[in-house]
């Protein structure tokens, strides 16, 4: 999870920098509620965007959704393919 209001760095710039080398799921959690900011974060590589204030069950569901998406990916380790199936 990333809050765009980082004290020492622009959150949007951080998001772009991470996307250069990683595909780790990133959920932006921010009080910046305007559509332009949401679209910019998604275009910069965020997997999801949650506006503050939010309900905890909603945030948990969104995190769970991202984790399931990662787990469902097939793994390849030393030429061994592992297909993960989540029910």
mmCIF file of C-alpha atoms in Angstrom:
data_model
loop_
_atom_site.group_PDB
_atom_site.id
_atom_site.type_symbol
_atom_site.label_atom_id
_atom_site.label_comp_id
_atom_site.label_asym_id
_atom_site.label_seq_id
_atom_site.Cartn_x
_atom_site.Cartn_y
_atom_site.Cartn_z
ATOM 1 C CA UNK A 1 0.000 0.000 0.000
ATOM 2 C CA UNK A 2 1.218 3.452 -0.879
ATOM 3 C CA UNK A 3 0.020 6.776 0.479
ATOM 4 C CA UNK A 4 0.744 9.449 -2.122
ATOM 5 C CA UNK A 5 1.499 11.961 0.637
ATOM 6 C CA UNK A 6 5.058 10.780 1.295
ATOM 7 C CA UNK A 7 6.996 13.231 3.486
ATOM 8 C CA UNK A 8 10.241 13.296 1.465
ATOM 9 C CA UNK A 9 9.176 12.209 -2.018
ATOM 10 C CA UNK A 10 6.344 12.570 -4.495
ATOM 11 C CA UNK A 11 4.215 9.422 -4.312
ATOM 12 C CA UNK A 12 3.497 9.453 -8.053
ATOM 13 C CA UNK A 13 7.233 9.621 -8.822
ATOM 14 C CA UNK A 14 7.912 6.783 -6.391
ATOM 15 C CA UNK A 15 5.222 4.686 -8.060
ATOM 16 C CA UNK A 16 6.750 5.223 -11.515
ATOM 17 C CA UNK A 17 10.236 4.367 -10.215
ATOM 18 C CA UNK A 18 9.064 1.107 -8.632
ATOM 19 C CA UNK A 19 7.266 0.067 -11.820
ATOM 20 C CA UNK A 20 10.547 0.219 -13.759
ATOM 21 C CA UNK A 21 11.879 -2.804 -11.884
ATOM 22 C CA UNK A 22 8.968 -4.504 -10.125
ATOM 23 C CA UNK A 23 5.458 -5.754 -10.752
ATOM 24 C CA UNK A 24 4.606 -6.052 -7.049
ATOM 25 C CA UNK A 25 0.942 -5.138 -6.503
ATOM 26 C CA UNK A 26 0.515 -1.567 -5.303
ATOM 27 C CA UNK A 27 -2.695 -0.243 -3.806
ATOM 28 C CA UNK A 28 -2.705 3.528 -3.456
ATOM 29 C CA UNK A 29 -4.467 4.774 -0.326
ATOM 30 C CA UNK A 30 -4.896 8.523 -0.458
ATOM 31 C CA UNK A 31 -6.970 11.493 0.636
ATOM 32 C CA UNK A 32 -6.434 12.922 -2.849
ATOM 33 C CA UNK A 33 -9.880 12.226 -4.226
ATOM 34 C CA UNK A 34 -9.972 14.073 -7.536
ATOM 35 C CA UNK A 35 -10.378 11.944 -10.648
ATOM 36 C CA UNK A 36 -7.214 13.316 -12.249
ATOM 37 C CA UNK A 37 -5.068 12.067 -9.344
ATOM 38 C CA UNK A 38 -6.709 8.618 -9.401
ATOM 39 C CA UNK A 39 -6.217 8.268 -13.163
ATOM 40 C CA UNK A 40 -2.603 9.423 -12.898
ATOM 41 C CA UNK A 41 -1.841 6.818 -10.218
ATOM 42 C CA UNK A 42 -3.446 4.041 -12.260
ATOM 43 C CA UNK A 43 -1.566 5.136 -15.389
ATOM 44 C CA UNK A 44 1.677 5.201 -13.378
ATOM 45 C CA UNK A 45 1.170 1.551 -12.474
ATOM 46 C CA UNK A 46 -1.040 1.336 -9.388
ATOM 47 C CA UNK A 47 -3.129 -1.823 -9.298
ATOM 48 C CA UNK A 48 -5.904 -0.153 -7.322
ATOM 49 C CA UNK A 49 -6.785 3.156 -5.656
ATOM 50 C CA UNK A 50 -8.663 3.555 -2.378
ATOM 51 C CA UNK A 51 -9.890 6.985 -1.335
ATOM 52 C CA UNK A 52 -9.690 8.063 2.310
ATOM 53 C CA UNK A 53 -11.691 7.737 4.409
ATOM 54 C CA UNK A 54 -12.364 4.092 3.647
ATOM 55 C CA UNK A 55 -14.029 1.179 5.398
ATOM 56 C CA UNK A 56 -11.636 -1.503 6.601
ATOM 57 C CA UNK A 57 -13.663 -4.407 5.102
ATOM 58 C CA UNK A 58 -13.355 -2.744 1.677
ATOM 59 C CA UNK A 59 -9.588 -2.325 2.032
ATOM 60 C CA UNK A 60 -9.181 -5.921 3.196
ATOM 61 C CA UNK A 61 -11.197 -7.166 0.210
ATOM 62 C CA UNK A 62 -9.042 -5.143 -2.185
ATOM 63 C CA UNK A 63 -5.810 -6.445 -0.627
ATOM 64 C CA UNK A 64 -7.154 -9.998 -0.735
ATOM 65 C CA UNK A 65 -8.028 -9.562 -4.436
ATOM 66 C CA UNK A 66 -4.462 -8.477 -5.242
ATOM 67 C CA UNK A 67 -2.969 -11.365 -3.254
ATOM 68 C CA UNK A 68 -5.155 -13.897 -5.044
ATOM 69 C CA UNK A 69 -4.118 -12.451 -8.404
ATOM 70 C CA UNK A 70 -0.445 -12.897 -7.501
ATOM 71 C CA UNK A 71 -0.923 -16.397 -6.094
ATOM 72 C CA UNK A 72 -2.838 -17.542 -9.173
ATOM 73 C CA UNK A 73 0.122 -16.868 -11.419
ATOM 74 C CA UNK A 74 1.955 -19.964 -12.529
ATOM 75 C CA UNK A 75 5.403 -20.269 -10.996
ATOM 76 C CA UNK A 76 8.548 -21.249 -12.827
ATOM 77 C CA UNK A 77 11.505 -22.240 -10.677
ATOM 78 C CA UNK A 78 14.584 -23.815 -12.267
ATOM 79 C CA UNK A 79 12.575 -25.076 -15.264
ATOM 80 C CA UNK A 80 9.910 -26.580 -12.991
ATOM 81 C CA UNK A 81 6.443 -25.208 -13.656
ATOM 82 C CA UNK A 82 3.977 -25.030 -10.801
ATOM 83 C CA UNK A 83 0.378 -24.148 -11.572
ATOM 84 C CA UNK A 84 -1.296 -22.688 -8.508
ATOM 85 C CA UNK A 85 -5.039 -23.085 -8.266
ATOM 86 C CA UNK A 86 -7.008 -21.160 -5.665
ATOM 87 C CA UNK A 87 -10.626 -22.032 -5.055
#
